[in-house]
Coordinates of C-alpha atoms in Angstrom, one line a residue:
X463 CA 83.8 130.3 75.4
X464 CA 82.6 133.4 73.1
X465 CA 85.1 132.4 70.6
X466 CA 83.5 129.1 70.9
X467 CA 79.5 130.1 70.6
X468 CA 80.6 132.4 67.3
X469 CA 82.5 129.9 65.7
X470 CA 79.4 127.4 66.1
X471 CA 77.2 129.9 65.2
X472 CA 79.0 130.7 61.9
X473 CA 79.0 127.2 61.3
X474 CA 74.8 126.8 61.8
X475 CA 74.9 130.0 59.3
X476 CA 76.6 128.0 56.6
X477 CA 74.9 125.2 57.2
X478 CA 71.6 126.9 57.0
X479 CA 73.0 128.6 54.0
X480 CA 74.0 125.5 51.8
X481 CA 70.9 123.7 52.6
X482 CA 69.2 126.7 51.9
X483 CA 71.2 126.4 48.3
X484 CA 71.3 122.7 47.7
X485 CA 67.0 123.3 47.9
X486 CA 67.0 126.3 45.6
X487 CA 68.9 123.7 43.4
X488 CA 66.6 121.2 43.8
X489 CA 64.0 123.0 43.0
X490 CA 65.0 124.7 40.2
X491 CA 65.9 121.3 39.1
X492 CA 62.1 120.1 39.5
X493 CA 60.6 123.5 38.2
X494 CA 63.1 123.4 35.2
X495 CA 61.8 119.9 34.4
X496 CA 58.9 121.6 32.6
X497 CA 60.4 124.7 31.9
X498 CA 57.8 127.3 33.5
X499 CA 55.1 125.0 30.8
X500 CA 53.3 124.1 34.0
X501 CA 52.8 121.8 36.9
X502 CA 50.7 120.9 39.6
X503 CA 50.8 123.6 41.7
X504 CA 49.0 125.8 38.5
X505 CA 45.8 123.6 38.5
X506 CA 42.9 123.7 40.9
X507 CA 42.7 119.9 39.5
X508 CA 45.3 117.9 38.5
X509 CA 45.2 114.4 37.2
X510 CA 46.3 111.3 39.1
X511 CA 49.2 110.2 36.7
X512 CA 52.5 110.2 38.4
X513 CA 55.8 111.6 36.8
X514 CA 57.9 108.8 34.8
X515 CA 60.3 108.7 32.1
X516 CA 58.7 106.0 30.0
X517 CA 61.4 107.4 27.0
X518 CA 59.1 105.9 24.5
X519 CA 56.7 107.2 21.3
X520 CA 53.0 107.6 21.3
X521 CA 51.8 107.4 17.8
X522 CA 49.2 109.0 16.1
X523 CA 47.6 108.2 12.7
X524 CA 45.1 110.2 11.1
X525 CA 44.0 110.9 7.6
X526 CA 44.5 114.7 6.8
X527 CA 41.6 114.5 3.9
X528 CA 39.2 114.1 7.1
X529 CA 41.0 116.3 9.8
X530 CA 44.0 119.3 10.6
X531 CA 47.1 116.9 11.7
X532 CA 48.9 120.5 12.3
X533 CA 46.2 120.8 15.5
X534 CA 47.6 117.7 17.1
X535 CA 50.8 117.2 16.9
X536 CA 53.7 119.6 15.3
X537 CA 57.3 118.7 14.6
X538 CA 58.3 122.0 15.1
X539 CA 56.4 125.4 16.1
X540 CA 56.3 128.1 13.1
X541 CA 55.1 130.7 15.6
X542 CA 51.9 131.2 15.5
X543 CA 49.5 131.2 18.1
X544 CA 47.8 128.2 17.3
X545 CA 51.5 126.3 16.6
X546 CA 52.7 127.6 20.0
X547 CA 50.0 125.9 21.6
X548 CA 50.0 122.8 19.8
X549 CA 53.9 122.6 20.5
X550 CA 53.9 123.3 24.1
X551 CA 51.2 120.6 25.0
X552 CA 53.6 117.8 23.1
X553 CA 56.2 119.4 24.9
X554 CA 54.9 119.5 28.4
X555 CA 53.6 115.9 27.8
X556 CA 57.6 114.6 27.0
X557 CA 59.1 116.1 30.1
X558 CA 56.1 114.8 32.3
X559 CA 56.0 111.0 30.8
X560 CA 59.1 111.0 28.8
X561 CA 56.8 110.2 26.0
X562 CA 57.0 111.8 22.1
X563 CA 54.1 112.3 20.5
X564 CA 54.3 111.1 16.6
X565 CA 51.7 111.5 14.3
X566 CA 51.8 109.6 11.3
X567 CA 49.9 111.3 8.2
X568 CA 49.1 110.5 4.5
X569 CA 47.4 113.4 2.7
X570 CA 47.5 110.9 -0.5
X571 CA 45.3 108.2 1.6
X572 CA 41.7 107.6 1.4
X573 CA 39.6 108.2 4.3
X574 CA 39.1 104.4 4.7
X575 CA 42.8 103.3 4.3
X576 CA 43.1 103.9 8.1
X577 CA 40.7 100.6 8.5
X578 CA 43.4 98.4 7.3
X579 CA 46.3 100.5 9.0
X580 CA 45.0 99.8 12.2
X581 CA 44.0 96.1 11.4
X582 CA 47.9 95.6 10.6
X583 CA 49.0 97.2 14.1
X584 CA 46.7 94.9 16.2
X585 CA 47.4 91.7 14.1
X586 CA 51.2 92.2 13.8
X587 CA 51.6 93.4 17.4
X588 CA 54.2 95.2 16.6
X589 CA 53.6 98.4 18.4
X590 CA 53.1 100.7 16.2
X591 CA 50.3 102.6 16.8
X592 CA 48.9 103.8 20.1
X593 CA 45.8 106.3 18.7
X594 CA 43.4 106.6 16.1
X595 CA 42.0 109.6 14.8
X596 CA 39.4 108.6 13.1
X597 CA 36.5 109.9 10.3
X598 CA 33.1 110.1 12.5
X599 CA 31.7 107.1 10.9
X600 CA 33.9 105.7 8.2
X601 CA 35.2 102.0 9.0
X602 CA 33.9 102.7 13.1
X603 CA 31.2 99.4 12.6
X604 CA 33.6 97.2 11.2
X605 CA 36.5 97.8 13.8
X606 CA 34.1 97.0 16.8
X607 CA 32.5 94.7 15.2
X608 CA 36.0 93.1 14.5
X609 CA 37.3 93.8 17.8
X610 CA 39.7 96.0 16.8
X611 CA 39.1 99.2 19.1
X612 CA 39.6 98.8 22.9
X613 CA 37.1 99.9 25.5
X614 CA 37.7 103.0 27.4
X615 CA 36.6 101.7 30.5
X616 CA 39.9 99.6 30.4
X617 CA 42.5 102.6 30.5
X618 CA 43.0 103.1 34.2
X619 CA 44.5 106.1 34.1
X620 CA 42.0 107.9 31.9
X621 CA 39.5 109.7 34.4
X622 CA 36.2 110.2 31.9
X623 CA 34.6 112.3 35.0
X624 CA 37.2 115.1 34.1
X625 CA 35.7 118.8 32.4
X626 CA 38.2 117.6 29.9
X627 CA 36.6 114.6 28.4
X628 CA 33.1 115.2 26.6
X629 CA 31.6 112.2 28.5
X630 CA 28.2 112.8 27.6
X631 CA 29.3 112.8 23.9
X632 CA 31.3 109.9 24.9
X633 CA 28.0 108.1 26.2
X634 CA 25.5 109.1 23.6
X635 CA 27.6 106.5 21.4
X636 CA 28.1 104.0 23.6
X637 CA 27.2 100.6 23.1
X638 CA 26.4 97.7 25.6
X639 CA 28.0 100.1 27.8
X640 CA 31.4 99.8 25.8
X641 CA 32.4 103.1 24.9
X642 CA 34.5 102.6 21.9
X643 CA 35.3 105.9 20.8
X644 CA 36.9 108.9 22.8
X645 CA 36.5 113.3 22.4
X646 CA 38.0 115.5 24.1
X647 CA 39.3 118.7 24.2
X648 CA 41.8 117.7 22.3
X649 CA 39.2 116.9 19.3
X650 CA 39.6 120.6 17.5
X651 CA 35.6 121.4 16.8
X652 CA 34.2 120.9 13.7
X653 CA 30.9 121.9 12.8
X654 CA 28.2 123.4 10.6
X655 CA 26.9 126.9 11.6
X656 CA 25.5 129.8 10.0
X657 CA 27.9 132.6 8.9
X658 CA 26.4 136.2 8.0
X659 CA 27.9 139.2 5.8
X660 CA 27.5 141.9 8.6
X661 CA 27.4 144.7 6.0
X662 CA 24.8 143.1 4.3
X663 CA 22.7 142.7 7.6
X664 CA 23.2 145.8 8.9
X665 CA 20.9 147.4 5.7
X666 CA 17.9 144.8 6.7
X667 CA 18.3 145.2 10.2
X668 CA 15.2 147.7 10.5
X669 CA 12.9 144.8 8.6
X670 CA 10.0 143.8 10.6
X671 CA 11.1 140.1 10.9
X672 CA 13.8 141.3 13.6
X673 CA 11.5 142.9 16.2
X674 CA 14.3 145.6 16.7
X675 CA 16.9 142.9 17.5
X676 CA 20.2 141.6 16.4
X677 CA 21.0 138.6 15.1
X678 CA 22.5 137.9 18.1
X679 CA 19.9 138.4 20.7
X680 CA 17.4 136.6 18.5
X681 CA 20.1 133.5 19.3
X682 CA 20.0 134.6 23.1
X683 CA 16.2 134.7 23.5
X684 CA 15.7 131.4 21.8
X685 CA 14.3 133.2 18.9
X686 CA 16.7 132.0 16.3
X687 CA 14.3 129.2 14.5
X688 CA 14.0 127.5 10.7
X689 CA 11.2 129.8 10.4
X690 CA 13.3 133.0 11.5
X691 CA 15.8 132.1 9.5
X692 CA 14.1 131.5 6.5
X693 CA 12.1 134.9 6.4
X694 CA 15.5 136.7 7.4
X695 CA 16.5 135.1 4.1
X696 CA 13.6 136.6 2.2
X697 CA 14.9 139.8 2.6
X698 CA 17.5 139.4 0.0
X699 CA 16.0 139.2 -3.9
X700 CA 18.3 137.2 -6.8
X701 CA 18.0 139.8 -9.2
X702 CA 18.7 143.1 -7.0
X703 CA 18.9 145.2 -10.0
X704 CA 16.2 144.2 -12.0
X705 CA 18.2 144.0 -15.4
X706 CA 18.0 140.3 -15.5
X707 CA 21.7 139.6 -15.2
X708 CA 23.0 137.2 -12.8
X709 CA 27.0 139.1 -12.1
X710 CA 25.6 141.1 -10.0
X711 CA 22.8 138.9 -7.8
X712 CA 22.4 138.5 -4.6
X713 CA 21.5 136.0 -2.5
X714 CA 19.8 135.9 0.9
X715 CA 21.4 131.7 1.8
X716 CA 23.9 129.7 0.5
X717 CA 24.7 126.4 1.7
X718 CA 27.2 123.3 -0.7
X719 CA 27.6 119.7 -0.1
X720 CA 25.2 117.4 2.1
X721 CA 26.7 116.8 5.8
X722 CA 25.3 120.5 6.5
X723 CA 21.6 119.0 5.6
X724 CA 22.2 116.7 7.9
X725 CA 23.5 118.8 10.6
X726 CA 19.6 120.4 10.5
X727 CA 18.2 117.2 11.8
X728 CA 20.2 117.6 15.0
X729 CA 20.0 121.0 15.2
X730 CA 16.3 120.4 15.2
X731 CA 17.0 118.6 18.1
X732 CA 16.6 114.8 16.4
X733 CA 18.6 111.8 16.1
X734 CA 18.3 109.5 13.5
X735 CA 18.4 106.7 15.9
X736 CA 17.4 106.5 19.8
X737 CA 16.8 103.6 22.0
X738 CA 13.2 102.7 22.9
X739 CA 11.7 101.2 26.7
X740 CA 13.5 97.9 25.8
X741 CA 16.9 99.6 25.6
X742 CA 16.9 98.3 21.5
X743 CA 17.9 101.2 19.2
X744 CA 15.5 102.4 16.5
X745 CA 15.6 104.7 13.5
X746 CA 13.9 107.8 14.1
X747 CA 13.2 109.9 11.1
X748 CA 10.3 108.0 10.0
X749 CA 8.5 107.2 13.5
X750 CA 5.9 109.0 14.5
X751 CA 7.8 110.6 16.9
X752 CA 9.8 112.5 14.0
X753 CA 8.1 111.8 10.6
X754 CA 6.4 115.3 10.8
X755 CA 8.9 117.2 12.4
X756 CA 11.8 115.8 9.6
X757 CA 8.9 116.2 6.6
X758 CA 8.5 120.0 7.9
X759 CA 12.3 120.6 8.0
X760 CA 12.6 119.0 4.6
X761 CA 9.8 121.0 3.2
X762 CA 11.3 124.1 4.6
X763 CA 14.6 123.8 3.2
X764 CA 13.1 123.1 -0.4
X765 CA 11.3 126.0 -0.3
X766 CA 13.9 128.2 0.9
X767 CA 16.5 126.5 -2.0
X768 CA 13.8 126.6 -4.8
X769 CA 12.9 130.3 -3.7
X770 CA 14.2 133.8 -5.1
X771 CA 16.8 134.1 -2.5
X772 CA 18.6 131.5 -2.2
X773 CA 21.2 129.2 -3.7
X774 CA 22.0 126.0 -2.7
X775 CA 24.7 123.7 -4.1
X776 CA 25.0 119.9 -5.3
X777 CA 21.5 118.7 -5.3
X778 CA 19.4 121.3 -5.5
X779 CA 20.7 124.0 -7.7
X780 CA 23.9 123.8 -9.3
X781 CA 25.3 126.8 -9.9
X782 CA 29.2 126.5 -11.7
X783 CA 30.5 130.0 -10.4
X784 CA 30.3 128.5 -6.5
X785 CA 33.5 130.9 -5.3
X786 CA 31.4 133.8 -6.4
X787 CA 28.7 133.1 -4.5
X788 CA 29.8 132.3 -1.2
X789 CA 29.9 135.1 1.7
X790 CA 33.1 136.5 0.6
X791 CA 31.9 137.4 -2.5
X792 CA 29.9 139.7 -0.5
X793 CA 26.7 139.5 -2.4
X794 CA 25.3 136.7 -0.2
X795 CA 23.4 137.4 3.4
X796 CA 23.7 134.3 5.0
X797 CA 25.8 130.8 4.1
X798 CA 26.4 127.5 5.6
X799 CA 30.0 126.8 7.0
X800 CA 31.7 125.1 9.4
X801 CA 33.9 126.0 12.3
X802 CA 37.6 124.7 11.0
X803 CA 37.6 127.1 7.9
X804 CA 36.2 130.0 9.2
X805 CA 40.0 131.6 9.4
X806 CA 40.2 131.4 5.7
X807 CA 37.8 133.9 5.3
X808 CA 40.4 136.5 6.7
X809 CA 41.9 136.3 2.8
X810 CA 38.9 138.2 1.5
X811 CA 37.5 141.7 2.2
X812 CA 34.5 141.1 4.0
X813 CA 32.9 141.5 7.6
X814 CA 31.1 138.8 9.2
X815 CA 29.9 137.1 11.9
X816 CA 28.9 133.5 13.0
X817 CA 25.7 132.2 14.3
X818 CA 24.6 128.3 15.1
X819 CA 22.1 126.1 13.2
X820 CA 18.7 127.5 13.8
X821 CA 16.7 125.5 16.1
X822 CA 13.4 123.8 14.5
X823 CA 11.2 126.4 16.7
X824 CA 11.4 128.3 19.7
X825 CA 10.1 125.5 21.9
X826 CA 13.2 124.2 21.8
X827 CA 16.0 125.4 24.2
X828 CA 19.3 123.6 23.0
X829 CA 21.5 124.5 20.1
X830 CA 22.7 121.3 18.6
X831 CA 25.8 120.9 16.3
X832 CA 27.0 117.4 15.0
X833 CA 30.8 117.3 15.4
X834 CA 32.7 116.2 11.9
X835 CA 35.9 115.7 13.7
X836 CA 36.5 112.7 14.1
X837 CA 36.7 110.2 16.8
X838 CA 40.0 109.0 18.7
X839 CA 40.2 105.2 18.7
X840 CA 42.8 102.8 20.7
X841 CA 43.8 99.8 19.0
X842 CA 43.0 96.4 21.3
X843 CA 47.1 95.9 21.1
X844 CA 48.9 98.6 22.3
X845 CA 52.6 98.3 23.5
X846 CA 51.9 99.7 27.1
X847 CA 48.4 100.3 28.0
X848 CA 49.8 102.1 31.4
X849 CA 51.2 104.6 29.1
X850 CA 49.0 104.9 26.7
X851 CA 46.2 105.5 29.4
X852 CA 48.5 108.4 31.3
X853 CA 49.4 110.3 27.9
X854 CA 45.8 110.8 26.7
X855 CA 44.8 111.7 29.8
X856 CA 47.9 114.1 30.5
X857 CA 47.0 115.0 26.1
X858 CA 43.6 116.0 27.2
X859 CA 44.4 118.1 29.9
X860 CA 46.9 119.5 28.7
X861 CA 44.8 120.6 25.8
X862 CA 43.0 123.4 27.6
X863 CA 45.0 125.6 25.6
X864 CA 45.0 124.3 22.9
X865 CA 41.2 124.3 22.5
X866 CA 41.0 128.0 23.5
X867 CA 44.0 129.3 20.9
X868 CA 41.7 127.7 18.6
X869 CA 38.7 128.8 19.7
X870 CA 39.2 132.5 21.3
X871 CA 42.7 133.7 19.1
X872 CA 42.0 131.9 15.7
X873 CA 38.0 132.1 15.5
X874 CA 37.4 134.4 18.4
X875 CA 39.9 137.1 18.3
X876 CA 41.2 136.7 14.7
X877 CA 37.6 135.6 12.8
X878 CA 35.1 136.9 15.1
X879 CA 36.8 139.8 17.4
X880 CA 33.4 141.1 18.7
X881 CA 32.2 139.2 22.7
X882 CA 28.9 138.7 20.4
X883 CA 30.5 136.3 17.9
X884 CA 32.6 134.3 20.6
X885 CA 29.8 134.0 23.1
X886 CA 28.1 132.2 19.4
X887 CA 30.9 130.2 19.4
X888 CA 30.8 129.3 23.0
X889 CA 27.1 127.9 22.4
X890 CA 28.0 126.1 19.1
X891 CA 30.8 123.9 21.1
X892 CA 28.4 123.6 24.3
X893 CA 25.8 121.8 22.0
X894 CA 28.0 119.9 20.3
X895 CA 26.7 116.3 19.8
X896 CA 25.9 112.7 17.8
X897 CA 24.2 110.0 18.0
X898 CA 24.1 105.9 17.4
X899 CA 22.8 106.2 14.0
X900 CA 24.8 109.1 12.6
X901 CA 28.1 107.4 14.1
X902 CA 27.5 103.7 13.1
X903 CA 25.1 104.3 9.8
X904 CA 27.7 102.5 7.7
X905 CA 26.7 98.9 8.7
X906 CA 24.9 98.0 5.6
X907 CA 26.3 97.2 2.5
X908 CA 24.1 100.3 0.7
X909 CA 25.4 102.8 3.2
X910 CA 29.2 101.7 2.3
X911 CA 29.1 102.6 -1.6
X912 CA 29.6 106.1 0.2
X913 CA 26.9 107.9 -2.1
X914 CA 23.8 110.0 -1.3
X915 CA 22.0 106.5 -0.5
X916 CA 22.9 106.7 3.4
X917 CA 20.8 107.9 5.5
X918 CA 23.4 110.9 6.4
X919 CA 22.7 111.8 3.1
X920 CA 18.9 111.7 3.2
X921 CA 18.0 115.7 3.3
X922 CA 20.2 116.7 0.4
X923 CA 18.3 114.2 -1.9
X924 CA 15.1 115.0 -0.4
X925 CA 14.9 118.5 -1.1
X926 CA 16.3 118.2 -4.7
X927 CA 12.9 117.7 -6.9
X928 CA 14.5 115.7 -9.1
X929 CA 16.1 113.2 -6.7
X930 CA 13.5 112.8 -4.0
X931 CA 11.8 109.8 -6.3
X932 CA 8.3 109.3 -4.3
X933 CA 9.0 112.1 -1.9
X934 CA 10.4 111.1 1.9
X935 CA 7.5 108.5 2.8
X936 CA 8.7 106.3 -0.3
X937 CA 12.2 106.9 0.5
X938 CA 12.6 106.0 4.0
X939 CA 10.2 102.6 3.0
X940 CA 13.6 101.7 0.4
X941 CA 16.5 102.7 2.5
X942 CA 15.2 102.7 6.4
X943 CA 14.7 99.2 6.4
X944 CA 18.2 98.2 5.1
X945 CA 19.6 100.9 7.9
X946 CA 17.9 99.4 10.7
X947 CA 18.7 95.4 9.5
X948 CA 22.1 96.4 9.3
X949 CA 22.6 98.3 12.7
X950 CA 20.6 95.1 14.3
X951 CA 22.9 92.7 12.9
X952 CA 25.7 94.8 14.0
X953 CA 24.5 95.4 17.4
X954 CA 23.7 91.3 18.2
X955 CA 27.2 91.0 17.1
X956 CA 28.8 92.7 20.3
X957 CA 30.0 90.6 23.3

C-alpha cells in the first residue's frame, strides 16, 4: 500500500512538473511573440484591438520635401536612438497585427503630387494606400471637398478619447462635425520657436529689461511677451565695433522665410478664422475683434526688422551671407527656428537654448505653436478598414516612444541637455495648435498660385515697406474677401 501511495505520488509530481513545463512553454511562446517589445501587462491602459495575424501591408505615402519619412517608418534601424525607436514601434505593430508598415516616398515629388496619388488609390481601388501624410494645408480643400478623405468617426477601432490622439487639435479643424484629418503622437512636432546663443545672453543678462531673471523664468511667469522680446533684442547693436564693417556685426534677432510670421498670429493667441453665434466661420484678422491686436503685432515686427538689431530675411531685409548670420554663427542673440532642425545645430560650435513664440502680452496665459507637420489622411477606399482602424490606433500608441526619443534624447538630451530647455520644449508641444483658416486657406483660386498672396503669407508682406501696398487695412479689403468667398463655397459644399 506504501509502495502504492509513492508510486502515485511520483506520478502527481511529474504531472505537476510537465504541466508546470508545457505552461512555461506557452508562455514563453506568447511573451516571445513580441520579443520583450511589450504587451499588455506593461500599460496602465491598453487599447481595445485584439491580436491577429492580418499578414498584410499598411502603406504610407508622404512627400519628404514637407516632412522626415525616417521618423515614421524605417526599413532597417542604423542605431541610433531615434532609429531604435522608430524600428521597434513597426516592429511591435507586425507581431501584434501581422501588419508591415510601408512607407512610400518621393524626395523628387512636389508637395502637391500626393493630391493626385491619393485620387488614383480611391478611384482604382486597388488597395494601395492606407495613410496619408499630408502638407498642413496643401491639396486638404480639394480632397474633402472631393470626397476623397474618410471621416475618423468611421474607424471603430480608433479610440480619439486616448492621451495619444491630440483630439482637441483634432477638433479645432473639424468640419460639420467630420473630422477629416488625424495627429497624433505619432505626428513628430514641428514648429516655430525662439532659439538663443547662451553665451551671448549670459553678457546682457544684468540689463535692466530682465528684472534679475532668466530667460527661462521670464517664460515661467508669463513674462515672455512681443514687447519683452523686442527690448531683449535691443540689447544687441549691428555695428558692435563701431568701424563700420559688416564681418563682424551682430545682431540681436534673426528670423528667414514667412510660415514663422505667421506662427506670431497664433502665438498671439489668434486664428485667422473662428466660428461666430451662428456656428458659420469667419476671418478674423480684420474684425474688430483682431484688427488692432494683428496691426500692433505687424507694427512690432517692422520695427524690430527695420531697427539696428535685427535682421530679417525674404521680405524685409535681404541679406546674401544668410549662413553667417544665423545663431551658429555666433554673432546673433536670438533667431527664429523650428523644432525638427534643432539637432543640426550640434555641427557648429555654439551653446544655446530654446524658448517658445512670445505671447502678444502678459495677459495672456497660453503659449501657442502652429504645427507644420503635416496631417495624416485615410483615403475613402481602403482595402480593410478593420485593419486599417487597429494599426493606427496600435501606431499611435505605440508611438510613446517614439515621441519622447525625439523629444527628450534628440532635442532634449542631445540639443538642449539642461531641465530648463526640455521643460521649454514640454510647453511648446503642449500649445501646439491650428485652426480652420490656417488648415483650409487654399480654397480660392489666389491662395493656390502658392505665393505671398495667401493669407498664411500676410505678415511677411506686411512688415516689408516695399510690399505692404496701402498698409494692412488696404490689404485685407483685396485678399480677405476672396479668402472668405472661397472657404464659404467650400464649406456649403460638405454633405
Amino acid at each position: 500500500m506504501k509502495r502504492m501511495i509513492k508510486l502515485l505520488t511520483l506520478v502527481m509530481v511529474l504531472i505537476m512538473l510537465l504541466s508546470a513545463f508545457i505552461g512555461c512553454n506557452n508562455n514563453a511562446k506568447d511573451d516571445g511573440a513580441l520579443d520583450d517589445m511589450g504587451d499588455e501587462d506593461e500599460y496602465d491602459y491598453f487599447p481595445e484591438v485584439e491580436r491577429n495575424d492580418y499578414g498584410t501591408e499598411f502603406t504610407m505615402y508622404m512627400c519628404s520635401i514637407n516632412n522626415f519619412p525616417e521618423f515614421y517608418v524605417l526599413e532597417e534601424s542604423n542605431g541610433s536612438p531615434m532609429d531604435e525607436a522608430v524600428y521597434a514601434r513597426q516592429e511591435k505593430i507586425k507581431r501584434y497585427l501581422g501588419v508591415e508598415m510601408i512607407n512610400k516616398v518621393d524626395s523628387n515629388t512636389n508637395r502637391s503630387d500626393y493630391i493626385a496619388i491619393l485620387r488614383d488609390a480611391v478611384n482604382n481601388k486597388d488597395g494601395t494606400l492606407e495613410m496619408l501624410l499630408s502638407h498642413y494645408n496643401i491639396g486638404i480643400p480639394q480632397l474633402i471637398s472631393e470626397s476623397y478623405l474618410m471621416d475618423f468617426n468611421d474607424l471603430d477601432a480608433v479610440n480619439l478619447d486616448a492621451e495619444y490622439w491630440n483630439l482637441p487639435f483634432m477638433d479645432s479643424i473639424e468640419l460639420k462635425g467630420h473630422r477629416y484629418l488625424g495627429f497624433g503622437d505619432c505626428n513628430i512636432l514641428f514648429a516655430y520657436l525662439i532659439s538663443f546663443n547662451k553665451g551671448m545672453m549670459e553678457q546682457y543678462s544684468n540689463a535692466e529689461v530682465f528684472e534679475g531673471k532668466t530667460p527661462y523664468e521670464l517664460v515661467d511667469d508669463y513674462e515672455w511677451t512681443l514687447d519683452k522680446m523686442m527690448a531683449i533684442a535691443n540689447l544687441v547693436y549691428i555695428d558692435n565695433t563701431g568701424d563700420g564693417k559688416t564681418d563682424d556685426d551682430k545682431f540681436g534677432y534673426s528670423a528667414v522665410a514667412w510660415e514663422p510670421y505667421m506662427s506670431y498670429i497664433h502665438a498671439s493667441g489668434m486664428n485667422i478664422m473662428e466660428q461666430d453665434a451662428s456656428g458659420s466661420y469667419k476671418v478674423m484678422l480684420n474684425s474688430d475683434k483682431y484688427y488692432s491686436k494683428i496691426d500692433t503685432v505687424i507694427n512690432k515686427l517692422a520695427d524690430l526688422s527695420e531697427s539696428e538689431c535685427a535682421w530679417v530675411d525674404y521680405g524685409v531685409k535681404v541679406v546674401h551671407d544668410s549662413t553667417a548670420l544665423s545663431l551658429t554663427s555666433n554673432r546673433v542673440l536670438m533667431s527664429v527656428y523650428d523644432t525638427i532642425h534643432l539637432p543640426e545645430y550640434l555641427n557648429y560650435d555654439i551653446e544655446f537654448g530654446v524658448l517658445p513664440l512670445p505671447m502678444y502680452d502678459s495677459n495672456q496665459k497660453q503659449y501657442r505653436a502652429l504645427q507644420y507637420g503635416g496631417n495624416i489622411c485615410i483615403p475613402t477606399y481602403v482595402k480593410d478598414k478593420k485593419m486599417v482602424g487597429e494599426t493606427l490606433e496600435m501606431y499611435n500608441f505605440y508611438s510613446s516612444n517614439v515621441k519622447v526619443t525625439f523629444y527628450e534624447k534628440v532635442l532634449g538630451k542631445q540639443v538642449a541637455d539642461v531641465p530648463d530647455d526640455a521643460r521649454m520644449l514640454d510647453i511648446i508641444w503642449a500649445g501646439v495648435c491650428t485652426d480652420v483658416g490656417f488648415t483650409y486657406q487654399n480654397t480660392t483660386t489666389v491662395a493656390n498660385t502658392m505665393n505671398w498672396e495667401t493669407l498664411g503669407g500676410c505678415m511677411v508682406r506686411l512688415t516689408n515697406p516695399a510690399g505692404s501696398e496701402g498698409g494692412l487695412s488696404s490689404w485685407f479689403a483685396r485678399h480677405v474677401n476672396a479668402q472668405q468667398d472661397g472657404f464659404d463655397n467650400f464649406y456649403k459644399g460638405l454633405k
